Amino acid sequence: MAEVITMPRLSDTMTEGKVAKWHKKVGDKIKEGDILAEIETDKAVQDFESEIEGTLLFVGVEEGAAAAVDSILAIIGQEGEDISSLKGGSAPVAEGASEEKKSEEESKTENESTSVEQTSAEVPAGVEVITMPRLSDTMTEGKVAKWHKNVGDTVKEGDLLAEIETDKAVQDFESEFNGVLLKQGVEEGGAAPVDSVLAIIGPEGTDVSGVGAAKPATKSEDKPAEQKSEAKAEEKSVAQTANTSSSDRVAISPLAKKMAQDKGVDINSLQGSGENGRIVKKDIENYQPSQKTEAAPAQTHAAAQVALSFVQGEDTETPNSQVRNIIAKRLAESKFSAPHYYLMVEINMDKAIEARKEINSLPDTKISFNDMIIKATAVALRKHPQVNSSWAGDKVIHRGNINVGVAVAIPDGLVVPVLKNTDQMNYTQISAAVKDMAGRAKSKGLKANEMEGSTFSISNLGMFGIETFTSIINQPNAAILSVGAIIEKPIVKNGQIVVGNIMKLSLACDHRVVDGATGAQFLQTLKTYLESPLTLLL
C-alpha cells in the first residue's frame, strides 16, 4: 500500500521547506536509506532519506519550490498503484507555496541592500552568481578561511569551493554548478555580508567584470605591515585546521547521526551500507561495539587564547575572528539583558570518587568527573523543569527535551557543543560524545546544528585548579552551572574533623525565569545525586 511522505520539520523554527534538489524521480525504485531529496530549511540544506521501500509514484513539490511543513512531499508505493485518493490537493499546495515563495523572493529583491538580482541585467548567459550563504540562523557575514578552487579552475557540481568561517564554525561550501571559476568575490581571509557575491561560475573566457562585487567587511590592506603578517599566519593556521577536520568528514544521514549520538556510537568506526558508503539508519541499529583502545580523555577546556609572543616595548594587535566577535556580542547581550544572580554550594565528592573508580574498573570504560556531573545535572533537570526553561518576552518556554551544552575553549574563544537528550544517555555515551565534540571543536570541525538547541549549560574550570567562579548565562538558557576543582580540605563528619574531597558549584540564574528558591532546590537535588551516586539509579 502506498505511503504519503510529508515535508519534515528539520528544525525547531522551520515552518516550510524548499526542495533544493531531488535525488530520485517518479518511477525510480526506492530503498530504505536512499536520499530522496535535499531540503532547504531556515537554517541549512539537509539530506532527506527514505524510511520505506517501493517506487516513487508522485512528487508533491517541484525542485526549487517550497511547501509548508506536513504538506505532501512525495508518495511511495508499488509500481502502477492507484494513488489518486492520496494526492488530496497536494499539487495546489506546492504551487501555492511556490507562488508565495516567488512573491517573497521578489519582495526580498526590492528591499535587500546587497542583492545579486540587482545586477541580473549584467550577468552573461550561462553564468551563475554564487552568494555568501547563511550557514547558521545568527550569521550575518562569512569569512573565507580557504579557497579550494582558483580563478580559471574547472568546477563540477559537488566540488568543494571554499571553507567558510561563520560565527560558530568553519564549514565546507560545495558548488551546485558546472563550469569554470571566473571570479572570487571575497579574498582568502576576507569577510563579506550574507548574500553578497562569493564567486562567479560560467563558461571559460566569459567577461564578468560588470557583475557586482562583494563588500568585504575587513581588508588586510588596511592593517600595518606587522599586523598583516600576524593576520596571514593566523588565517593560514585556521585554514590548515579546517582542512584537517574536513578530510575526516563522515557521510551519514541526519537521522542516523542523531541515533548515533543518542546511542554513543562512534561513526568513524562504521562502514555505511547506503549510497556511496553513506551511513544510514539500519547501520546504527545493527551496530555492534568492537574492542577498541580508548583515546585519552579530552579536556572540555583548553588554553583559551592563541599563544602570543611578548616583545618589550612593542604593542601588537590580533584581528578578531568571527567566533570572537559573536561571543563578545552574545555575552554582552546576556549580561546586560538577563538579571543574573548566583547560588553556590559545596559538594562532598568522596562517594563520587569511589563510584568513578568502580565504574572505570570495568572493561573498555573510562569516565571523568565531568561526565558524572553532566549526567547528574541532566537527571536533576527532570525534577526541576523550571530551570530547563527560556525567557521569551511575554512568556516562558518550558523545554520538552533536556539538551546540555558543554563549554569548550578554543583558540578563538568559547563554543558550546550540545548533548541532545542528555538525561537519556548513560555515562559511556556522555563520555564518548564529549570527547568527540571537544576534539572537533578545537579543530573547528563542529557543524552548526551541533551547537544549537541547548536548554542548560555547564562550564568546568576544575582541571585548572580553579576552586570557584561564576559564568555568564548562555542565552536562551535560563541558567548555567560553573564547576570548580575537587580540593582536599578539613570537614566535620560525625563530630570529627576529617579530610574530605570538596567541590564547589556555582549556579547563575536568570531571575526572570528561575526564582531563588527554585534554583536552590535544583542545587539541593544535584548535591544529593553527586554525594550519593546510587540515587541516580532510582
Coordinates of C-alpha atoms in Angstrom, one line a residue, residues 1 46 75 93 134 142 167 199 211 333 341 357 446:
M1 CA 0.0 0.0 0.0
Q46 CA 19.8 18.8 4.7
I75 CA 4.2 9.3 -2.4
V93 CA -0.3 23.4 -2.0
R134 CA 23.7 31.9 5.5
G142 CA 31.1 35.0 6.5
D167 CA 30.0 32.9 13.8
A199 CA 32.0 33.6 -6.6
V211 CA 28.9 41.8 -12.4
E333 CA 23.6 40.9 25.4
Y341 CA 22.0 36.1 40.4
K357 CA 36.9 4.1 40.5
L446 CA 31.7 21.0 14.6

